[in-house]
Amino acid sequence: MTEQGGVLLFVFGATGDLARRKLYPALYRLARAGMLGERYAVIGVARRTRAPHEYVRDVVEAVCAHSGADGHAHRQDIEAFAHHFTYSSVDIHDEQSFEKLAQQADHIERAQGLSGNRLVHLALAPDLFSEAVRSIASLSSGRGWLRLVVEKPFGTDLASAQSLQRSIMQSFTEVDVYRIDHYLGKHMVRVLRTALQRIACPPLWEARRIEVSLLESIGVEQRGAYYDESGALRDMVQNHALQLLATLVCDHDARSSRDAVCRVLEWLRPIDTVDAVRANVVRGQYGAGVVDGQAVVAYRDEPHVHPHSQTETYVALSCVIAAPLWADVPVFLRTGKRLRQKKSDITVQFAHKTVHIGLHPHAIVHDGVREEALEAELLFDPHALDAYARLIVEALKGDKTYFVHWDEVRAAWTWIDPIVACWKEDVQPIALYEAGGDGPPDACQAPLRRTSDA
Ligand code: BG6
């Protein structure tokens, strides 16, 4: 529940895909669960001109389309919810349009008796973040808090992340910055450590192997332009896979100690020579194939992808947590698009036990047996919140436990950058794998097995 006095939310990037697919449905879910309180208002901000009633209609359509079965059944509720929304066309390069936005915000707060607490959700194209942040600071009401929620990617490498961080710190303090990694909002991630304790797992440093596997059947969809610059390593490993690993092995429960999470990332042994990259990292790119019975095109034929692109859509790597307790535990991270099926999970193998935690589909499996009672108990959520809804409500409450601190971003890029640099140096045509399969052919993965099984 938000604090008494209500809240004003700004969604920057209001006409974008993320807002439509994730944020509006998440806000609706929170409103339905009574977690936005009685009084709240949302200003959608984007560059394009849109009449307020057109925007309200967009919000209704987006929530209906992306709320599963609830969507169409609750159309009336959704229409009532969307009346909390209004629109503002803002050119982020233009100070005057921010002044207008600030006036609009004051007006809404006065009219609705809101307290002055404001949450700004930055769901813009990442190259606009720095520029936008400078002006967003001017949106403080002067009467309550102003918090900034920043979507990924936070930079494209260490240098750009540092530059974005500097821009943000010119106007905000770290305490008011909420960097989203939506995997940290997933229910199974929240109960990960409890699940391991409840099935009486030995300490994780006794594991023979830890594997984090984030496999997808979708391709790059409409995001070819972004993805072709990013690739799987930066899109999924730098953030989600490393955050899962750090959450799993940090020596404090539930990410309650920021230092402990960050330490895990800082302990990762650098993979920073061409030989080390060849031995420990496999990459590939999907060709054409069949997924879920549908023929799909090769990555290079996707819209906005370069026809000779060398960008990886699959990456698997073996790494070592170079701390005394962990040095003998092989860690294996793997992610890819256009694979056989969507499957995100963590598997921990001990000498006499295997534990498998499925984030998607949900599952807690112990030595091949589903722990159904434990699943039902740990995953029960009366409000059925999704990851985004959970994170938004925590930002409203000022709880930063499941948001990513700048130190973690820095540590993650510090580890990722040398791998990218070695790929640039070691020019080799990328291996293709058939869409709908298991990724690059087995032969390519042999070095990984040798390293991790050693
Ligand atoms: C996003 C990536 O962060 O996570 C996407 O940019 C990916 O490429 C998505 O598809 C996967 O999220 P989830 O929750 O569907 O596993």
GROMACS .gro file of C-alpha atoms and ligand atoms in nm:
model
  470
    1MET     CA    1   0.000   0.000   0.000
    2THR     CA    2   0.136   0.348  -0.075
    3GLU     CA    3   0.179   0.598   0.204
    4GLN     CA    4  -0.119   0.807   0.304
    5GLY     CA    5  -0.154   1.107   0.079
    6GLY     CA    6  -0.116   0.909  -0.240
    7VAL     CA    7   0.140   0.928  -0.510
    8LEU     CA    8   0.196   1.070  -0.854
    9LEU     CA    9   0.368   0.842  -1.103
   10PHE     CA   10   0.536   0.947  -1.425
   11VAL     CA   11   0.593   0.691  -1.698
   12PHE     CA   12   0.859   0.821  -1.939
   13GLY     CA   13   0.828   0.620  -2.258
   14ALA     CA   14   0.450   0.605  -2.220
   15THR     CA   15   0.381   0.497  -2.576
   16GLY     CA   16   0.655   0.233  -2.582
   17ASP     CA   17   0.642  -0.141  -2.577
   18LEU     CA   18   0.761  -0.185  -2.220
   19ALA     CA   19   0.497   0.050  -2.081
   20ARG     CA   20   0.222  -0.124  -2.274
   21ARG     CA   21   0.326  -0.483  -2.216
   22LYS     CA   22   0.454  -0.463  -1.860
   23LEU     CA   23   0.401  -0.139  -1.671
   24TYR     CA   24   0.033  -0.065  -1.732
   25PRO     CA   25  -0.077  -0.423  -1.660
   26ALA     CA   26   0.142  -0.422  -1.346
   27LEU     CA   27  -0.009  -0.094  -1.225
   28TYR     CA   28  -0.356  -0.229  -1.290
   29ARG     CA   29  -0.280  -0.537  -1.084
   30LEU     CA   30  -0.159  -0.320  -0.798
   31ALA     CA   31  -0.464  -0.096  -0.822
   32ARG     CA   32  -0.694  -0.399  -0.812
   33ALA     CA   33  -0.515  -0.534  -0.509
   34GLY     CA   34  -0.561  -0.195  -0.338
   35MET     CA   35  -0.184  -0.149  -0.330
   36LEU     CA   36  -0.182   0.194  -0.493
   37GLY     CA   37  -0.415   0.329  -0.226
   38GLU     CA   38  -0.722   0.539  -0.293
   39ARG     CA   39  -0.540   0.832  -0.440
   40TYR     CA   40  -0.293   0.799  -0.721
   41ALA     CA   41  -0.242   0.955  -1.061
   42VAL     CA   42  -0.023   0.864  -1.354
   43ILE     CA   43   0.118   1.101  -1.613
   44GLY     CA   44   0.232   0.921  -1.927
   45VAL     CA   45   0.517   1.111  -2.091
   46ALA     CA   46   0.639   1.067  -2.445
   47ARG     CA   47   0.744   1.281  -2.734
   48ARG     CA   48   0.461   1.215  -2.973
   49THR     CA   49   0.143   1.422  -2.963
   50ARG     CA   50  -0.150   1.230  -2.823
   51ALA     CA   51  -0.486   1.358  -2.699
   52PRO     CA   52  -0.551   1.259  -2.334
   53HIS     CA   53  -0.855   1.050  -2.431
   54GLU     CA   54  -0.651   0.864  -2.696
   55TYR     CA   55  -0.388   0.785  -2.436
   56VAL     CA   56  -0.647   0.663  -2.188
   57ARG     CA   57  -0.780   0.436  -2.461
   58ASP     CA   58  -0.425   0.309  -2.531
   59VAL     CA   59  -0.385   0.223  -2.164
   60VAL     CA   60  -0.717   0.034  -2.159
   61GLU     CA   61  -0.624  -0.161  -2.470
   62ALA     CA   62  -0.277  -0.241  -2.339
   63VAL     CA   63  -0.406  -0.366  -2.004
   64CYS     CA   64  -0.681  -0.573  -2.167
   65ALA     CA   65  -0.436  -0.727  -2.412
   66HIS     CA   66  -0.163  -0.805  -2.161
   67SER     CA   67  -0.347  -0.915  -1.848
   68GLY     CA   68  -0.426  -1.269  -1.956
   69ALA     CA   69  -0.777  -1.392  -1.886
   70ASP     CA   70  -0.845  -1.097  -1.651
   71GLY     CA   71  -0.799  -0.852  -1.935
   72HIS     CA   72  -1.126  -0.874  -2.116
   73ALA     CA   73  -1.334  -0.997  -1.823
   74HIS     CA   74  -1.257  -0.680  -1.627
   75ARG     CA   75  -1.288  -0.420  -1.895
   76GLN     CA   76  -1.505  -0.191  -1.682
   77ASP     CA   77  -1.258  -0.198  -1.395
   78ILE     CA   78  -0.977  -0.132  -1.640
   79GLU     CA   79  -1.159   0.169  -1.781
   80ALA     CA   80  -1.207   0.309  -1.430
   81PHE     CA   81  -0.837   0.248  -1.359
   82ALA     CA   82  -0.731   0.423  -1.680
   83HIS     CA   83  -0.908   0.740  -1.568
   84HIS     CA   84  -0.622   0.791  -1.326
   85PHE     CA   85  -0.400   0.847  -1.631
   86THR     CA   86  -0.326   1.159  -1.825
   87TYR     CA   87  -0.077   1.234  -2.100
   88SER     CA   88   0.194   1.489  -2.157
   89SER     CA   89   0.388   1.533  -2.477
   90VAL     CA   90   0.744   1.624  -2.377
   91ASP     CA   91   1.057   1.682  -2.578
   92ILE     CA   92   1.326   1.577  -2.335
   93HIS     CA   93   1.574   1.818  -2.495
   94ASP     CA   94   1.349   2.112  -2.423
   95GLU     CA   95   1.345   2.269  -2.076
   96GLN     CA   96   1.021   2.448  -2.141
   97SER     CA   97   0.829   2.129  -2.197
   98PHE     CA   98   0.954   2.008  -1.858
   99GLU     CA   99   0.830   2.330  -1.699
  100LYS     CA  100   0.491   2.260  -1.849
  101LEU     CA  101   0.504   1.905  -1.718
  102ALA     CA  102   0.594   2.027  -1.368
  103GLN     CA  103   0.297   2.264  -1.375
  104GLN     CA  104   0.069   1.986  -1.490
  105ALA     CA  105   0.195   1.768  -1.203
  106ASP     CA  106   0.135   2.046  -0.946
  107HIS     CA  107  -0.212   2.097  -1.082
  108ILE     CA  108  -0.300   1.727  -1.056
  109GLU     CA  109  -0.164   1.704  -0.704
  110ARG     CA  110  -0.360   2.009  -0.589
  111ALA     CA  111  -0.680   1.891  -0.756
  112GLN     CA  112  -0.654   1.542  -0.607
  113GLY     CA  113  -0.499   1.636  -0.275
  114LEU     CA  114  -0.185   1.430  -0.331
  115SER     CA  115   0.105   1.469  -0.091
  116GLY     CA  116   0.386   1.551  -0.334
  117ASN     CA  117   0.552   1.207  -0.340
  118ARG     CA  118   0.654   1.130  -0.696
  119LEU     CA  119   0.786   0.818  -0.865
  120VAL     CA  120   0.940   0.853  -1.209
  121HIS     CA  121   0.969   0.535  -1.416
  122LEU     CA  122   1.225   0.567  -1.692
  123ALA     CA  123   1.113   0.329  -1.966
  124LEU     CA  124   1.273   0.528  -2.248
  125ALA     CA  125   1.521   0.424  -2.514
  126PRO     CA  126   1.847   0.391  -2.315
  127ASP     CA  127   2.033   0.652  -2.522
  128LEU     CA  128   1.792   0.912  -2.385
  129PHE     CA  129   1.842   0.826  -2.017
  130SER     CA  130   2.123   1.074  -1.940
  131GLU     CA  131   1.956   1.365  -2.111
  132ALA     CA  132   1.619   1.292  -1.951
  133VAL     CA  133   1.756   1.254  -1.599
  134ARG     CA  134   1.893   1.609  -1.588
  135SER     CA  135   1.548   1.755  -1.640
  136ILE     CA  136   1.361   1.495  -1.438
  137ALA     CA  137   1.529   1.623  -1.122
  138SER     CA  138   1.333   1.944  -1.175
  139LEU     CA  139   1.012   1.746  -1.124
  140SER     CA  140   1.052   1.734  -0.747
  141SER     CA  141   0.745   1.879  -0.579
  142GLY     CA  142   0.957   2.011  -0.293
  143ARG     CA  143   0.702   1.857  -0.054
  144GLY     CA  144   0.774   1.483  -0.072
  145TRP     CA  145   1.019   1.233  -0.218
  146LEU     CA  146   1.119   1.200  -0.582
  147ARG     CA  147   1.234   0.849  -0.673
  148LEU     CA  148   1.376   0.737  -1.005
  149VAL     CA  149   1.316   0.387  -1.138
  150VAL     CA  150   1.561   0.304  -1.417
  151GLU     CA  151   1.510   0.018  -1.660
  152LYS     CA  152   1.794  -0.188  -1.799
  153PRO     CA  153   2.025  -0.171  -1.983
  154PHE     CA  154   2.229   0.047  -1.749
  155GLY     CA  155   2.497   0.132  -2.005
  156THR     CA  156   2.641  -0.089  -2.275
  157ASP     CA  157   2.981  -0.128  -2.111
  158LEU     CA  158   3.160  -0.003  -1.802
  159ALA     CA  159   3.248   0.337  -1.949
  160SER     CA  160   2.895   0.417  -2.066
  161ALA     CA  161   2.748   0.289  -1.738
  162GLN     CA  162   2.986   0.515  -1.544
  163SER     CA  163   2.889   0.808  -1.758
  164LEU     CA  164   2.517   0.742  -1.702
  165GLN     CA  165   2.580   0.701  -1.330
  166ARG     CA  166   2.761   1.037  -1.321
  167SER     CA  167   2.467   1.205  -1.494
  168ILE     CA  168   2.223   1.055  -1.248
  169MET     CA  169   2.435   1.144  -0.947
  170GLN     CA  170   2.442   1.508  -1.054
  171SER     CA  171   2.073   1.526  -0.973
  172PHE     CA  172   1.991   1.229  -0.745
  173THR     CA  173   2.145   1.043  -0.456
  174GLU     CA  174   2.187   0.664  -0.477
  175VAL     CA  175   1.917   0.615  -0.219
  176ASP     CA  176   1.652   0.751  -0.456
  177VAL     CA  177   1.762   0.548  -0.760
  178TYR     CA  178   1.591   0.213  -0.821
  179ARG     CA  179   1.763   0.013  -1.097
  180ILE     CA  180   1.534  -0.261  -1.219
  181ASP     CA  181   1.635  -0.614  -1.299
  182HIS     CA  182   1.295  -0.773  -1.340
  183TYR     CA  183   1.435  -1.118  -1.257
  184LEU     CA  184   1.474  -0.994  -0.900
  185GLY     CA  185   1.099  -0.936  -0.891
  186LYS     CA  186   1.020  -1.297  -0.978
  187HIS     CA  187   0.854  -1.490  -0.701
  188MET     CA  188   1.081  -1.792  -0.728
  189VAL     CA  189   1.388  -1.572  -0.693
  190ARG     CA  190   1.246  -1.431  -0.369
  191VAL     CA  191   1.206  -1.779  -0.221
  192LEU     CA  192   1.520  -1.932  -0.367
  193ARG     CA  193   1.720  -1.941  -0.048
  194THR     CA  194   1.427  -2.054   0.164
  195ALA     CA  195   1.358  -2.336  -0.080
  196LEU     CA  196   1.717  -2.457  -0.051
  197GLN     CA  197   1.705  -2.441   0.328
  198ARG     CA  198   1.375  -2.625   0.343
  199ILE     CA  199   1.504  -2.916   0.142
  200ALA     CA  200   1.805  -2.930   0.364
  201CYS     CA  201   2.065  -2.858   0.102
  202PRO     CA  202   2.426  -2.881   0.206
  203PRO     CA  203   2.614  -2.549   0.189
  204LEU     CA  204   2.634  -2.438  -0.173
  205TRP     CA  205   3.012  -2.424  -0.171
  206GLU     CA  206   3.004  -2.802  -0.141
  207ALA     CA  207   2.828  -2.821  -0.479
  208ARG     CA  208   2.992  -3.010  -0.764
  209ARG     CA  209   2.832  -2.780  -1.017
  210ILE     CA  210   2.600  -2.478  -1.026
  211GLU     CA  211   2.417  -2.398  -1.343
  212VAL     CA  212   2.199  -2.098  -1.429
  213SER     CA  213   2.015  -2.151  -1.752
  214LEU     CA  214   1.790  -1.890  -1.915
  215LEU     CA  215   1.658  -2.038  -2.237
  216GLU     CA  216   1.401  -1.874  -2.458
  217SER     CA  217   1.202  -1.987  -2.758
  218ILE     CA  218   1.125  -1.635  -2.877
  219GLY     CA  219   1.355  -1.455  -3.117
  220VAL     CA  220   1.442  -1.086  -3.104
  221GLU     CA  221   1.086  -0.983  -3.194
  222GLN     CA  222   1.066  -0.611  -3.272
  223ARG     CA  223   1.392  -0.533  -3.092
  224GLY     CA  224   1.638  -0.619  -3.368
  225ALA     CA  225   1.805  -0.277  -3.369
  226TYR     CA  226   1.873  -0.281  -2.994
  227TYR     CA  227   1.964  -0.650  -2.983
  228ASP     CA  228   2.207  -0.639  -3.273
  229GLU     CA  229   2.416  -0.388  -3.075
  230SER     CA  230   2.379  -0.582  -2.754
  231GLY     CA  231   2.380  -0.962  -2.799
  232ALA     CA  232   2.300  -1.229  -2.544
  233LEU     CA  233   2.599  -1.163  -2.318
  234ARG     CA  234   2.500  -0.804  -2.251
  235ASP     CA  235   2.125  -0.852  -2.278
  236MET     CA  236   2.093  -1.145  -2.036
  237VAL     CA  237   2.420  -1.240  -1.866
  238GLN     CA  238   2.545  -0.898  -1.751
  239ASN     CA  239   2.225  -0.853  -1.556
  240HIS     CA  240   1.983  -1.143  -1.506
  241ALA     CA  241   2.221  -1.441  -1.501
  242LEU     CA  242   2.480  -1.267  -1.281
  243GLN     CA  243   2.213  -1.135  -1.046
  244LEU     CA  244   2.067  -1.484  -1.006
  245LEU     CA  245   2.409  -1.625  -0.935
  246ALA     CA  246   2.487  -1.352  -0.682
  247THR     CA  247   2.149  -1.389  -0.512
  248LEU     CA  248   2.201  -1.765  -0.493
  249VAL     CA  249   2.548  -1.774  -0.348
  250CYS     CA  250   2.582  -1.451  -0.148
  251ASP     CA  251   2.642  -1.526   0.216
  252HIS     CA  252   2.336  -1.341   0.344
  253ASP     CA  253   1.974  -1.435   0.305
  254ALA     CA  254   1.752  -1.263   0.055
  255ARG     CA  255   2.002  -1.009  -0.074
  256SER     CA  256   1.975  -0.823   0.254
  257SER     CA  257   2.341  -0.730   0.240
  258ARG     CA  258   2.439  -0.530  -0.061
  259ASP     CA  259   2.807  -0.589   0.005
  260ALA     CA  260   2.758  -0.966   0.004
  261VAL     CA  261   2.587  -0.956  -0.335
  262CYS     CA  262   2.849  -0.730  -0.480
  263ARG     CA  263   3.131  -0.939  -0.339
  264VAL     CA  264   3.019  -1.242  -0.541
  265LEU     CA  265   3.037  -1.040  -0.862
  266GLU     CA  266   3.377  -0.901  -0.770
  267TRP     CA  267   3.505  -1.251  -0.694
  268LEU     CA  268   3.434  -1.381  -1.045
  269ARG     CA  269   3.768  -1.470  -1.198
  270PRO     CA  270   3.822  -1.252  -1.506
  271ILE     CA  271   3.799  -1.423  -1.844
  272ASP     CA  272   4.023  -1.173  -2.011
  273THR     CA  273   4.249  -1.337  -2.267
  274VAL     CA  274   4.156  -1.477  -2.605
  275ASP     CA  275   4.265  -1.824  -2.490
  276ALA     CA  276   4.055  -1.805  -2.175
  277VAL     CA  277   3.755  -1.692  -2.375
  278ARG     CA  278   3.802  -1.972  -2.627
  279ALA     CA  279   3.823  -2.227  -2.346
  280ASN     CA  280   3.535  -2.100  -2.138
  281VAL     CA  281   3.285  -1.923  -2.358
  282VAL     CA  282   3.072  -2.056  -2.641
  283ARG     CA  283   2.859  -1.831  -2.855
  284GLY     CA  284   2.626  -1.888  -3.142
  285GLN     CA  285   2.356  -1.729  -3.352
  286TYR     CA  286   2.026  -1.878  -3.459
  287GLY     CA  287   1.963  -1.974  -3.816
  288ALA     CA  288   1.622  -2.052  -3.959
  289GLY     CA  289   1.424  -2.342  -3.814
  290VAL     CA  290   1.097  -2.449  -3.660
  291VAL     CA  291   0.985  -2.340  -3.313
  292ASP     CA  292   0.659  -2.467  -3.164
  293GLY     CA  293   0.562  -2.603  -3.504
  294GLN     CA  294   0.612  -2.264  -3.676
  295ALA     CA  295   0.881  -2.194  -3.932
  296VAL     CA  296   1.094  -1.901  -3.815
  297VAL     CA  297   1.353  -1.693  -3.996
  298ALA     CA  298   1.722  -1.675  -3.922
  299TYR     CA  299   1.842  -1.400  -3.688
  300ARG     CA  300   2.006  -1.219  -3.979
  301ASP     CA  301   1.671  -1.200  -4.156
  302GLU     CA  302   1.495  -1.041  -3.859
  303PRO     CA  303   1.386  -0.678  -3.903
  304HIS     CA  304   1.658  -0.421  -3.825
  305VAL     CA  305   1.932  -0.683  -3.794
  306HIS     CA  306   2.243  -0.645  -4.009
  307PRO     CA  307   2.241  -0.912  -4.285
  308HIS     CA  308   2.596  -1.018  -4.195
  309SER     CA  309   2.558  -0.968  -3.821
  310GLN     CA  310   2.807  -1.148  -3.594
  311THR     CA  311   2.601  -1.078  -3.282
  312GLU     CA  312   2.552  -1.375  -3.050
  313THR     CA  313   2.199  -1.488  -2.968
  314TYR     CA  314   2.333  -1.770  -2.751
  315VAL     CA  315   2.612  -1.772  -2.499
  316ALA     CA  316   2.730  -2.033  -2.251
  317LEU     CA  317   3.020  -1.981  -2.019
  318SER     CA  318   3.191  -2.151  -1.735
  319CYS     CA  319   3.333  -1.938  -1.460
  320VAL     CA  320   3.494  -1.956  -1.122
  321ILE     CA  321   3.410  -1.766  -0.805
  322ALA     CA  322   3.764  -1.699  -0.698
  323ALA     CA  323   3.712  -1.704  -0.323
  324PRO     CA  324   3.861  -1.976  -0.102
  325LEU     CA  325   3.530  -2.147  -0.020
  326TRP     CA  326   3.408  -2.141  -0.377
  327ALA     CA  327   3.716  -2.200  -0.582
  328ASP     CA  328   3.633  -2.563  -0.657
  329VAL     CA  329   3.273  -2.509  -0.764
  330PRO     CA  330   3.229  -2.494  -1.140
  331VAL     CA  331   2.965  -2.240  -1.234
  332PHE     CA  332   2.798  -2.258  -1.569
  333LEU     CA  333   2.582  -1.978  -1.714
  334ARG     CA  334   2.384  -2.023  -2.030
  335THR     CA  335   2.126  -1.822  -2.223
  336GLY     CA  336   1.991  -1.815  -2.574
  337LYS     CA  337   1.704  -1.726  -2.800
  338ARG     CA  338   1.503  -1.939  -3.044
  339LEU     CA  339   1.572  -2.257  -2.854
  340ARG     CA  340   1.342  -2.556  -2.819
  341GLN     CA  341   1.142  -2.409  -2.531
  342LYS     CA  342   1.125  -2.134  -2.273
  343LYS     CA  343   1.295  -2.264  -1.962
  344SER     CA  344   1.468  -2.064  -1.688
  345ASP     CA  345   1.620  -2.256  -1.404
  346ILE     CA  346   1.898  -2.307  -1.157
  347THR     CA  347   2.045  -2.650  -1.097
  348VAL     CA  348   2.278  -2.731  -0.812
  349GLN     CA  349   2.449  -3.068  -0.812
  350PHE     CA  350   2.601  -3.203  -0.491
  351ALA     CA  351   2.785  -3.531  -0.448
  352HIS     CA  352   2.466  -3.710  -0.341
  353LYS     CA  353   2.187  -3.475  -0.428
  354THR     CA  354   2.059  -3.261  -0.713
  355VAL     CA  355   1.835  -2.964  -0.663
  356HIS     CA  356   1.656  -2.796  -0.944
  357ILE     CA  357   1.474  -2.465  -0.904
  358GLY     CA  358   1.258  -2.370  -1.202
  359LEU     CA  359   1.181  -2.001  -1.247
  360HIS     CA  360   0.990  -2.080  -1.560
  361PRO     CA  361   0.801  -2.303  -1.540
  362HIS     CA  362   0.788  -2.292  -1.160
  363ALA     CA  363   0.929  -2.602  -1.001
  364ILE     CA  364   1.126  -2.716  -0.699
  365VAL     CA  365   1.269  -3.058  -0.773
  366HIS     CA  366   1.481  -3.257  -0.535
  367ASP     CA  367   1.658  -3.566  -0.670
  368GLY     CA  368   1.409  -3.586  -0.955
  369VAL     CA  369   1.100  -3.553  -0.732
  370ARG     CA  370   0.875  -3.246  -0.743
  371GLU     CA  371   0.835  -3.080  -0.402
  372GLU     CA  372   0.476  -2.985  -0.469
  373ALA     CA  373   0.372  -2.901  -0.115
  374LEU     CA  374   0.674  -2.676  -0.072
  375GLU     CA  375   0.606  -2.511  -0.408
  376ALA     CA  376   0.245  -2.442  -0.312
  377GLU     CA  377   0.350  -2.301   0.024
  378LEU     CA  378   0.636  -2.083  -0.096
  379LEU     CA  379   0.476  -1.955  -0.411
  380PHE     CA  380   0.140  -1.861  -0.269
  381ASP     CA  381   0.069  -1.495  -0.344
  382PRO     CA  382  -0.282  -1.374  -0.263
  383HIS     CA  383  -0.247  -1.085  -0.508
  384ALA     CA  384  -0.084  -1.286  -0.789
  385LEU     CA  385   0.161  -1.004  -0.857
  386ASP     CA  386   0.403  -1.034  -1.142
  387ALA     CA  387   0.767  -0.928  -1.120
  388TYR     CA  388   0.703  -0.572  -1.234
  389ALA     CA  389   0.412  -0.514  -0.999
  390ARG     CA  390   0.617  -0.643  -0.707
  391LEU     CA  391   0.908  -0.414  -0.789
  392ILE     CA  392   0.691  -0.107  -0.843
  393VAL     CA  393   0.520  -0.150  -0.509
  394GLU     CA  394   0.858  -0.188  -0.339
  395ALA     CA  395   0.986   0.131  -0.503
  396LEU     CA  396   0.674   0.306  -0.374
  397LYS     CA  397   0.750   0.179  -0.026
  398GLY     CA  398   1.116   0.274  -0.051
  399ASP     CA  399   1.237  -0.085  -0.016
  400LYS     CA  400   1.553  -0.128  -0.225
  401THR     CA  401   1.634  -0.488  -0.134
  402TYR     CA  402   1.558  -0.624  -0.480
  403PHE     CA  403   1.694  -0.335  -0.683
  404VAL     CA  404   2.041  -0.325  -0.828
  405HIS     CA  405   2.297  -0.103  -0.662
  406TRP     CA  406   2.548   0.090  -0.872
  407ASP     CA  407   2.834  -0.116  -0.724
  408GLU     CA  408   2.675  -0.432  -0.867
  409VAL     CA  409   2.636  -0.274  -1.210
  410ARG     CA  410   2.998  -0.168  -1.202
  411ALA     CA  411   3.121  -0.512  -1.093
  412ALA     CA  412   2.912  -0.687  -1.360
  413TRP     CA  413   3.040  -0.469  -1.644
  414THR     CA  414   3.396  -0.502  -1.516
  415TRP     CA  415   3.365  -0.878  -1.563
  416ILE     CA  416   3.174  -0.868  -1.893
  417ASP     CA  417   3.379  -0.607  -2.082
  418PRO     CA  418   3.697  -0.819  -2.128
  419ILE     CA  419   3.494  -1.102  -2.282
  420VAL     CA  420   3.349  -0.862  -2.538
  421ALA     CA  421   3.696  -0.717  -2.601
  422CYS     CA  422   3.842  -1.066  -2.663
  423TRP     CA  423   3.563  -1.147  -2.908
  424LYS     CA  424   3.651  -0.830  -3.098
  425GLU     CA  425   4.017  -0.929  -3.106
  426ASP     CA  426   3.958  -1.293  -3.196
  427VAL     CA  427   3.769  -1.243  -3.518
  428GLN     CA  428   3.601  -1.570  -3.616
  429PRO     CA  429   3.272  -1.626  -3.791
  430ILE     CA  430   3.003  -1.698  -3.536
  431ALA     CA  431   2.866  -2.056  -3.524
  432LEU     CA  432   2.508  -2.088  -3.640
  433TYR     CA  433   2.255  -2.313  -3.467
  434GLU     CA  434   1.920  -2.420  -3.592
  435ALA     CA  435   1.622  -2.240  -3.440
  436GLY     CA  436   1.407  -2.474  -3.230
  437GLY     CA  437   1.699  -2.686  -3.108
  438ASP     CA  438   1.934  -2.679  -2.812
  439GLY     CA  439   2.183  -2.419  -2.925
  440PRO     CA  440   2.522  -2.447  -3.092
  441PRO     CA  441   2.622  -2.802  -3.179
  442ASP     CA  442   2.763  -3.020  -2.903
  443ALA     CA  443   3.116  -3.009  -3.040
  444CYS     CA  444   3.131  -2.638  -2.970
  445GLN     CA  445   3.041  -2.695  -2.608
  446ALA     CA  446   3.310  -2.953  -2.544
  447PRO     CA  447   3.563  -2.704  -2.403
  448LEU     CA  448   3.304  -2.586  -2.153
  449ARG     CA  449   3.237  -2.935  -2.030
  450ARG     CA  450   3.606  -3.007  -1.987
  451THR     CA  451   3.662  -2.689  -1.791
  452SER     CA  452   3.360  -2.720  -1.569
  453ASP     CA  453   3.390  -3.092  -1.505
  454ALA     CA  454   3.760  -3.073  -1.428
  455BG6     C1  455   1.488  -0.901  -2.098
  455BG6     C2  456   1.570  -0.919  -2.222
  455BG6     O1  457   1.562  -0.833  -2.000
  455BG6     O2  458   1.450  -1.029  -2.047
  455BG6     C3  459   1.491  -0.997  -2.326
  455BG6     O3  460   1.604  -0.791  -2.275
  455BG6     C4  461   1.441  -1.127  -2.268
  455BG6     O4  462   1.571  -1.020  -2.441
  455BG6     C5  463   1.370  -1.104  -2.136
  455BG6     O5  464   1.352  -1.184  -2.362
  455BG6     C6  465   1.339  -1.237  -2.069
  455BG6     O6  466   1.261  -1.215  -1.955
  455BG6     P1  467   1.164  -1.329  -1.901
  455BG6     O7  468   1.108  -1.272  -1.775
  455BG6     O8  469   1.060  -1.350  -2.007
  455BG6     O9  470   1.246  -1.451  -1.880
   0.00000   0.00000   0.00000
